[in-house]
Amino acid sequence: MSNRRTVFYLSDRTGITVETLGHSLLTQFDGIQWRKVSIPFLDSEAKAREAAEQINLMAQLDGCRPLVFSTLINPDVRQHIETADCAIYDFFDNFIGSMEKELGQPSSHAIGRSHGLHNDASYSKRISAINFAQANDDGISAKNFAEAEIILIGVSRSGKTPTCLYLAMQYGIYAANYPLTEEDMDAPGLPKILHPFRNKLFGLTITAQQLQRIRQERKPNSRYASLSQCQQELQWQESLYRREKIPFIETTATSIEEIATTILNRSGLKRQLYGE
Protein backbone atom coordinates (compact mmCIF):
# COMPACT_ATOMS: atom_id res chain seq x y z
CA MET A 1 0.00 0.00 0.00
CA SER A 2 1.35 3.43 -0.98
CA ASN A 3 2.14 5.77 1.88
CA ARG A 4 1.15 8.77 -0.24
CA ARG A 5 -2.55 9.52 -0.66
CA THR A 6 -4.62 12.44 -1.86
CA VAL A 7 -7.44 13.89 0.19
CA PHE A 8 -10.03 16.35 -1.11
CA TYR A 9 -12.02 18.77 1.05
CA LEU A 10 -15.21 19.77 -0.74
CA SER A 11 -17.59 22.49 0.41
CA ASP A 12 -20.25 24.74 -1.05
CA ARG A 13 -18.97 27.57 1.16
CA THR A 14 -15.61 28.35 2.81
CA GLY A 15 -14.49 24.79 3.55
CA ILE A 16 -13.46 25.65 7.12
CA THR A 17 -15.78 23.08 8.69
CA VAL A 18 -14.90 20.17 6.40
CA GLU A 19 -11.14 20.85 6.62
CA THR A 20 -11.28 20.98 10.41
CA LEU A 21 -13.27 17.77 10.75
CA GLY A 22 -11.34 15.93 8.04
CA HIS A 23 -7.96 16.92 9.44
CA SER A 24 -8.98 15.70 12.89
CA LEU A 25 -9.70 12.25 11.43
CA LEU A 26 -6.50 12.07 9.36
CA THR A 27 -4.32 12.73 12.41
CA GLN A 28 -5.32 9.28 13.67
CA PHE A 29 -3.44 7.57 10.81
CA ASP A 30 0.36 7.60 10.98
CA GLY A 31 2.84 6.99 8.20
CA ILE A 32 0.78 8.46 5.36
CA GLN A 33 1.86 11.52 3.38
CA TRP A 34 -1.28 13.45 2.50
CA ARG A 35 -1.58 15.58 -0.61
CA LYS A 36 -4.39 17.94 0.40
CA VAL A 37 -6.68 19.61 -2.11
CA SER A 38 -9.34 22.08 -0.91
CA ILE A 39 -12.18 23.08 -3.21
CA PRO A 40 -14.45 25.68 -1.55
CA PHE A 41 -17.52 27.34 -3.10
CA LEU A 42 -18.39 24.18 -5.02
CA ASP A 43 -21.88 25.46 -5.79
CA SER A 44 -22.68 24.50 -9.38
CA GLU A 45 -22.85 21.35 -11.48
CA ALA A 46 -20.14 22.69 -13.78
CA LYS A 47 -17.76 23.08 -10.85
CA ALA A 48 -18.75 19.64 -9.58
CA ARG A 49 -17.89 18.04 -12.94
CA GLU A 50 -14.47 19.73 -12.88
CA ALA A 51 -13.90 18.52 -9.31
CA ALA A 52 -14.88 14.96 -10.26
CA GLU A 53 -12.39 15.05 -13.16
CA GLN A 54 -9.67 16.27 -10.79
CA ILE A 55 -10.47 13.48 -8.34
CA ASN A 56 -10.31 10.86 -11.12
CA LEU A 57 -6.96 12.23 -12.32
CA MET A 58 -5.45 11.95 -8.83
CA ALA A 59 -6.79 8.40 -8.54
CA GLN A 60 -4.87 7.51 -11.71
CA LEU A 61 -1.68 9.28 -10.60
CA ASP A 62 -1.70 7.78 -7.09
CA GLY A 63 -2.84 4.34 -8.14
CA CYS A 64 -5.46 4.38 -5.38
CA ARG A 65 -8.72 6.16 -4.61
CA PRO A 66 -8.49 9.62 -3.05
CA LEU A 67 -10.37 10.30 0.14
CA VAL A 68 -13.07 12.93 -0.19
CA PHE A 69 -14.44 14.76 2.83
CA SER A 70 -17.61 16.66 1.98
CA THR A 71 -20.11 19.05 3.50
CA LEU A 72 -21.95 19.59 0.20
CA ILE A 73 -25.70 20.23 0.47
CA ASN A 74 -26.94 20.49 -3.15
CA PRO A 75 -27.94 16.96 -4.28
CA ASP A 76 -27.17 17.71 -7.93
CA VAL A 77 -23.66 18.79 -7.05
CA ARG A 78 -23.18 15.79 -4.78
CA GLN A 79 -24.34 13.42 -7.51
CA HIS A 80 -21.43 14.41 -9.77
CA ILE A 81 -18.92 13.82 -6.99
CA GLU A 82 -20.42 10.43 -6.23
CA THR A 83 -19.60 9.29 -9.78
CA ALA A 84 -15.88 9.92 -9.23
CA ASP A 85 -13.36 7.22 -8.30
CA CYS A 86 -13.03 8.05 -4.61
CA ALA A 87 -13.96 7.13 -1.06
CA ILE A 88 -16.51 9.73 0.09
CA TYR A 89 -17.03 10.71 3.72
CA ASP A 90 -20.00 13.05 3.76
CA PHE A 91 -20.36 14.64 7.19
CA PHE A 92 -23.88 15.96 6.61
CA ASP A 93 -25.17 12.76 5.02
CA ASN A 94 -23.86 10.72 7.94
CA PHE A 95 -25.71 12.75 10.55
CA ILE A 96 -28.58 14.78 9.08
CA GLY A 97 -30.86 11.81 8.37
CA SER A 98 -30.71 10.39 11.88
CA MET A 99 -31.08 13.87 13.37
CA GLU A 100 -34.19 14.55 11.28
CA LYS A 101 -35.67 11.32 12.62
CA GLU A 102 -34.75 12.10 16.22
CA LEU A 103 -35.96 15.71 16.11
CA GLY A 104 -39.09 14.95 14.14
CA GLN A 105 -38.56 17.57 11.46
CA PRO A 106 -36.68 17.93 8.18
CA SER A 107 -33.48 19.94 8.03
CA SER A 108 -33.39 23.19 6.10
CA HIS A 109 -30.66 21.98 3.71
CA ALA A 110 -29.53 25.61 3.68
CA ILE A 111 -26.05 26.36 2.38
CA GLY A 112 -23.51 28.27 4.47
CA ARG A 113 -25.27 28.13 7.84
CA SER A 114 -22.19 27.23 9.94
CA HIS A 115 -20.16 30.31 8.96
CA GLY A 116 -22.83 32.72 7.79
CA LEU A 117 -23.80 36.03 9.36
CA HIS A 118 -26.88 34.57 11.02
CA ASN A 119 -25.91 36.17 14.32
CA ASP A 120 -24.91 39.80 13.83
CA ALA A 121 -24.18 40.35 17.53
CA SER A 122 -21.73 37.45 17.68
CA TYR A 123 -19.98 38.58 14.49
CA SER A 124 -19.75 42.18 15.66
CA LYS A 125 -18.23 41.10 18.96
CA ARG A 126 -15.53 39.13 17.19
CA ILE A 127 -14.68 42.10 14.96
CA SER A 128 -14.57 44.38 18.00
CA ALA A 129 -12.34 41.87 19.82
CA ILE A 130 -9.92 41.74 16.86
CA ASN A 131 -9.68 45.53 16.82
CA PHE A 132 -9.07 45.48 20.58
CA ALA A 133 -6.28 42.89 20.26
CA GLN A 134 -4.53 44.93 17.59
CA ALA A 135 -4.86 48.20 19.53
CA ASN A 136 -3.49 46.60 22.69
CA ASP A 137 -0.65 44.57 21.23
CA ASP A 138 2.80 44.41 22.83
CA GLY A 139 1.99 46.95 25.51
CA ILE A 140 1.23 49.71 23.00
CA SER A 141 -1.04 51.17 25.63
CA ALA A 142 -2.14 50.05 29.07
CA LYS A 143 -5.05 52.47 29.24
CA ASN A 144 -7.44 49.81 27.94
CA PHE A 145 -6.23 46.97 30.13
CA ALA A 146 -9.27 47.45 32.37
CA GLU A 147 -11.48 46.42 29.42
CA ALA A 148 -9.44 43.31 28.67
CA GLU A 149 -10.85 39.93 29.62
CA ILE A 150 -7.35 38.50 29.72
CA ILE A 151 -3.82 39.91 29.47
CA LEU A 152 -1.10 37.63 28.13
CA ILE A 153 2.43 38.28 29.34
CA GLY A 154 5.77 36.85 28.28
CA VAL A 155 9.15 37.73 26.84
CA SER A 156 9.46 38.99 23.29
CA ARG A 157 8.48 36.45 20.58
CA SER A 158 6.88 33.95 22.94
CA GLY A 159 3.59 33.86 21.00
CA LYS A 160 1.48 36.52 22.70
CA THR A 161 0.25 38.35 19.59
CA PRO A 162 -0.98 35.37 17.53
CA THR A 163 -2.66 33.90 20.61
CA CYS A 164 -4.49 37.17 21.33
CA LEU A 165 -5.67 37.40 17.74
CA TYR A 166 -6.83 33.77 17.76
CA LEU A 167 -8.80 34.31 20.97
CA ALA A 168 -10.41 37.36 19.37
CA MET A 169 -11.18 35.80 15.99
CA GLN A 170 -12.46 32.47 17.23
CA TYR A 171 -14.07 33.33 20.56
CA GLY A 172 -14.64 37.09 20.65
CA ILE A 173 -12.36 37.42 23.69
CA TYR A 174 -10.93 40.86 24.48
CA ALA A 175 -7.26 39.92 24.85
CA ALA A 176 -4.36 42.31 25.41
CA ASN A 177 -0.71 41.50 25.88
CA TYR A 178 2.32 42.93 27.62
CA PRO A 179 5.95 42.07 26.74
CA LEU A 180 8.29 41.37 29.65
CA THR A 181 11.53 43.29 28.97
CA GLU A 182 15.03 43.55 30.36
CA GLU A 183 13.92 46.69 32.21
CA ASP A 184 11.28 44.60 33.97
CA MET A 185 13.97 42.11 34.95
CA ASP A 186 15.87 44.83 36.79
CA ALA A 187 12.86 45.73 38.95
CA PRO A 188 11.64 43.62 41.85
CA GLY A 189 8.42 41.70 41.41
CA LEU A 190 5.68 42.23 38.89
CA PRO A 191 5.88 45.34 36.66
CA LYS A 192 3.90 48.10 38.38
CA ILE A 193 1.74 48.68 35.31
CA LEU A 194 0.32 45.16 35.73
CA HIS A 195 -0.46 45.33 39.46
CA PRO A 196 -4.11 46.44 39.07
CA PHE A 197 -4.79 43.62 36.59
CA ARG A 198 -3.00 40.67 38.15
CA ASN A 199 -6.22 38.59 38.22
CA LYS A 200 -6.36 38.87 34.41
CA LEU A 201 -2.76 37.81 33.77
CA PHE A 202 -1.78 34.61 31.99
CA GLY A 203 1.81 33.78 31.10
CA LEU A 204 3.33 32.15 28.03
CA THR A 205 6.71 30.46 28.03
CA ILE A 206 8.81 28.55 25.52
CA THR A 207 12.08 26.63 25.38
CA ALA A 208 15.24 28.68 25.00
CA GLN A 209 16.19 26.83 21.81
CA GLN A 210 12.86 27.58 20.15
CA LEU A 211 12.94 31.20 21.29
CA GLN A 212 16.45 31.59 19.90
CA ARG A 213 15.36 30.18 16.53
CA ILE A 214 12.42 32.60 16.31
CA ARG A 215 14.49 35.60 17.36
CA GLN A 216 17.30 34.64 14.99
CA GLU A 217 14.87 35.01 12.09
CA ARG A 218 13.94 38.48 13.31
CA LYS A 219 17.40 39.79 14.31
CA PRO A 220 20.13 37.42 13.10
CA ASN A 221 23.32 37.09 15.19
CA SER A 222 22.22 39.71 17.71
CA ARG A 223 22.53 39.64 21.49
CA TYR A 224 18.72 39.61 21.52
CA ALA A 225 18.79 36.28 19.64
CA SER A 226 21.66 34.66 21.55
CA LEU A 227 20.94 31.44 23.41
CA SER A 228 22.36 32.82 26.66
CA GLN A 229 20.08 35.87 26.50
CA CYS A 230 17.05 33.68 25.79
CA GLN A 231 17.92 31.37 28.68
CA GLN A 232 18.38 34.28 31.08
CA GLU A 233 15.06 35.92 30.16
CA LEU A 234 13.12 32.68 30.35
CA GLN A 235 14.59 31.68 33.72
CA TRP A 236 13.67 35.07 35.16
CA GLN A 237 10.21 34.95 33.57
CA GLU A 238 9.27 31.51 34.91
CA SER A 239 10.58 32.44 38.33
CA LEU A 240 8.29 35.50 38.22
CA TYR A 241 5.30 33.39 37.21
CA ARG A 242 5.81 31.02 40.11
CA ARG A 243 6.59 33.69 42.67
CA GLU A 244 3.57 35.80 41.70
CA LYS A 245 1.33 32.73 41.24
CA ILE A 246 0.54 33.63 37.63
CA PRO A 247 -0.84 30.70 35.61
CA PHE A 248 1.21 29.93 32.51
CA ILE A 249 1.55 27.47 29.64
CA GLU A 250 4.58 26.10 27.80
CA THR A 251 3.91 26.68 24.11
CA THR A 252 6.85 25.09 22.27
CA ALA A 253 5.12 21.94 21.02
CA THR A 254 1.54 23.17 21.42
CA SER A 255 -0.74 24.36 18.63
CA ILE A 256 -2.33 27.78 18.88
CA GLU A 257 -5.73 26.09 19.12
CA GLU A 258 -4.59 24.14 22.19
CA ILE A 259 -2.94 27.19 23.72
CA ALA A 260 -6.12 29.24 23.37
CA THR A 261 -8.36 26.47 24.70
CA THR A 262 -6.07 25.86 27.67
CA ILE A 263 -6.08 29.56 28.52
CA LEU A 264 -9.88 29.71 28.36
CA ASN A 265 -10.34 26.60 30.49
CA ARG A 266 -7.83 27.58 33.15
CA SER A 267 -8.91 31.22 33.34
CA GLY A 268 -12.62 30.40 33.46
CA LEU A 269 -13.48 32.55 30.44
CA LYS A 270 -16.54 31.46 28.47
CA ARG A 271 -16.00 30.17 24.97
CA GLN A 272 -18.24 32.28 22.74
CA LEU A 273 -18.94 30.22 19.65
CA TYR A 274 -21.73 30.37 17.07
CA GLY A 275 -23.70 33.11 18.78
CA GLU A 276 -23.66 31.57 22.25
Coordinates of N, CA, C and O in Angstrom, one line a residue, residues 42-55 72 76-81:
L42 N -18.0 25.2 -4.0 CA -18.4 24.2 -5.0 C -19.9 24.2 -5.1 O -20.6 23.3 -4.6
D43 N -20.4 25.2 -5.8 CA -21.9 25.5 -5.8 C -22.6 25.4 -7.1 O -23.7 25.9 -7.3
S44 N -22.0 24.7 -8.1 CA -22.7 24.5 -9.4 C -22.3 23.1 -10.0 O -21.3 22.6 -9.6
E45 N -23.1 22.6 -10.9 CA -22.8 21.3 -11.5 C -21.6 21.4 -12.3 O -20.8 20.4 -12.4
A46 N -21.3 22.6 -13.0 CA -20.1 22.7 -13.8 C -18.9 22.5 -12.9 O -17.9 21.9 -13.3
K47 N -18.9 23.2 -11.8 CA -17.8 23.1 -10.9 C -17.6 21.7 -10.3 O -16.5 21.1 -10.1
A48 N -18.8 21.0 -10.1 CA -18.8 19.6 -9.6 C -18.1 18.7 -10.6 O -17.4 17.8 -10.3
R49 N -18.5 18.9 -11.9 CA -17.9 18.0 -12.9 C -16.4 18.2 -13.0 O -15.6 17.2 -13.1
E50 N -15.9 19.5 -12.9 CA -14.5 19.7 -12.9 C -13.8 19.1 -11.7 O -12.7 18.5 -11.8
A51 N -14.5 19.1 -10.5 CA -13.9 18.5 -9.3 C -13.8 17.0 -9.5 O -12.8 16.4 -9.1
A52 N -14.9 16.4 -10.1 CA -14.9 15.0 -10.3 C -13.7 14.5 -11.2 O -13.1 13.5 -11.0
E53 N -13.5 15.3 -12.2 CA -12.4 15.0 -13.2 C -11.0 15.1 -12.4 O -10.2 14.3 -12.7
Q54 N -10.9 16.1 -11.6 CA -9.7 16.3 -10.8 C -9.5 15.1 -9.8 O -8.3 14.6 -9.7
I55 N -10.5 14.6 -9.2 CA -10.5 13.5 -8.3 C -10.1 12.2 -9.1 O -9.2 11.5 -8.7
L72 N -21.1 19.1 1.3 CA -22.0 19.6 0.2 C -23.4 19.3 0.5 O -23.8 18.3 1.0
D76 N -27.7 17.8 -6.6 CA -27.2 17.7 -7.9 C -25.7 17.8 -8.0 O -25.0 17.1 -8.8
V77 N -25.1 18.7 -7.1 CA -23.7 18.8 -7.0 C -23.1 17.5 -6.5 O -22.1 17.0 -7.0
R78 N -23.7 17.0 -5.4 CA -23.2 15.8 -4.8 C -23.2 14.6 -5.7 O -22.3 13.7 -5.7
Q79 N -24.2 14.5 -6.6 CA -24.3 13.4 -7.5 C -23.1 13.3 -8.4 O -22.7 12.2 -8.7
H80 N -22.6 14.4 -8.9 CA -21.4 14.4 -9.8 C -20.2 13.9 -9.0 O -19.4 13.1 -9.6
I81 N -20.1 14.3 -7.8 CA -18.9 13.8 -7.0 C -19.0 12.3 -6.7 O -18.0 11.6 -6.7

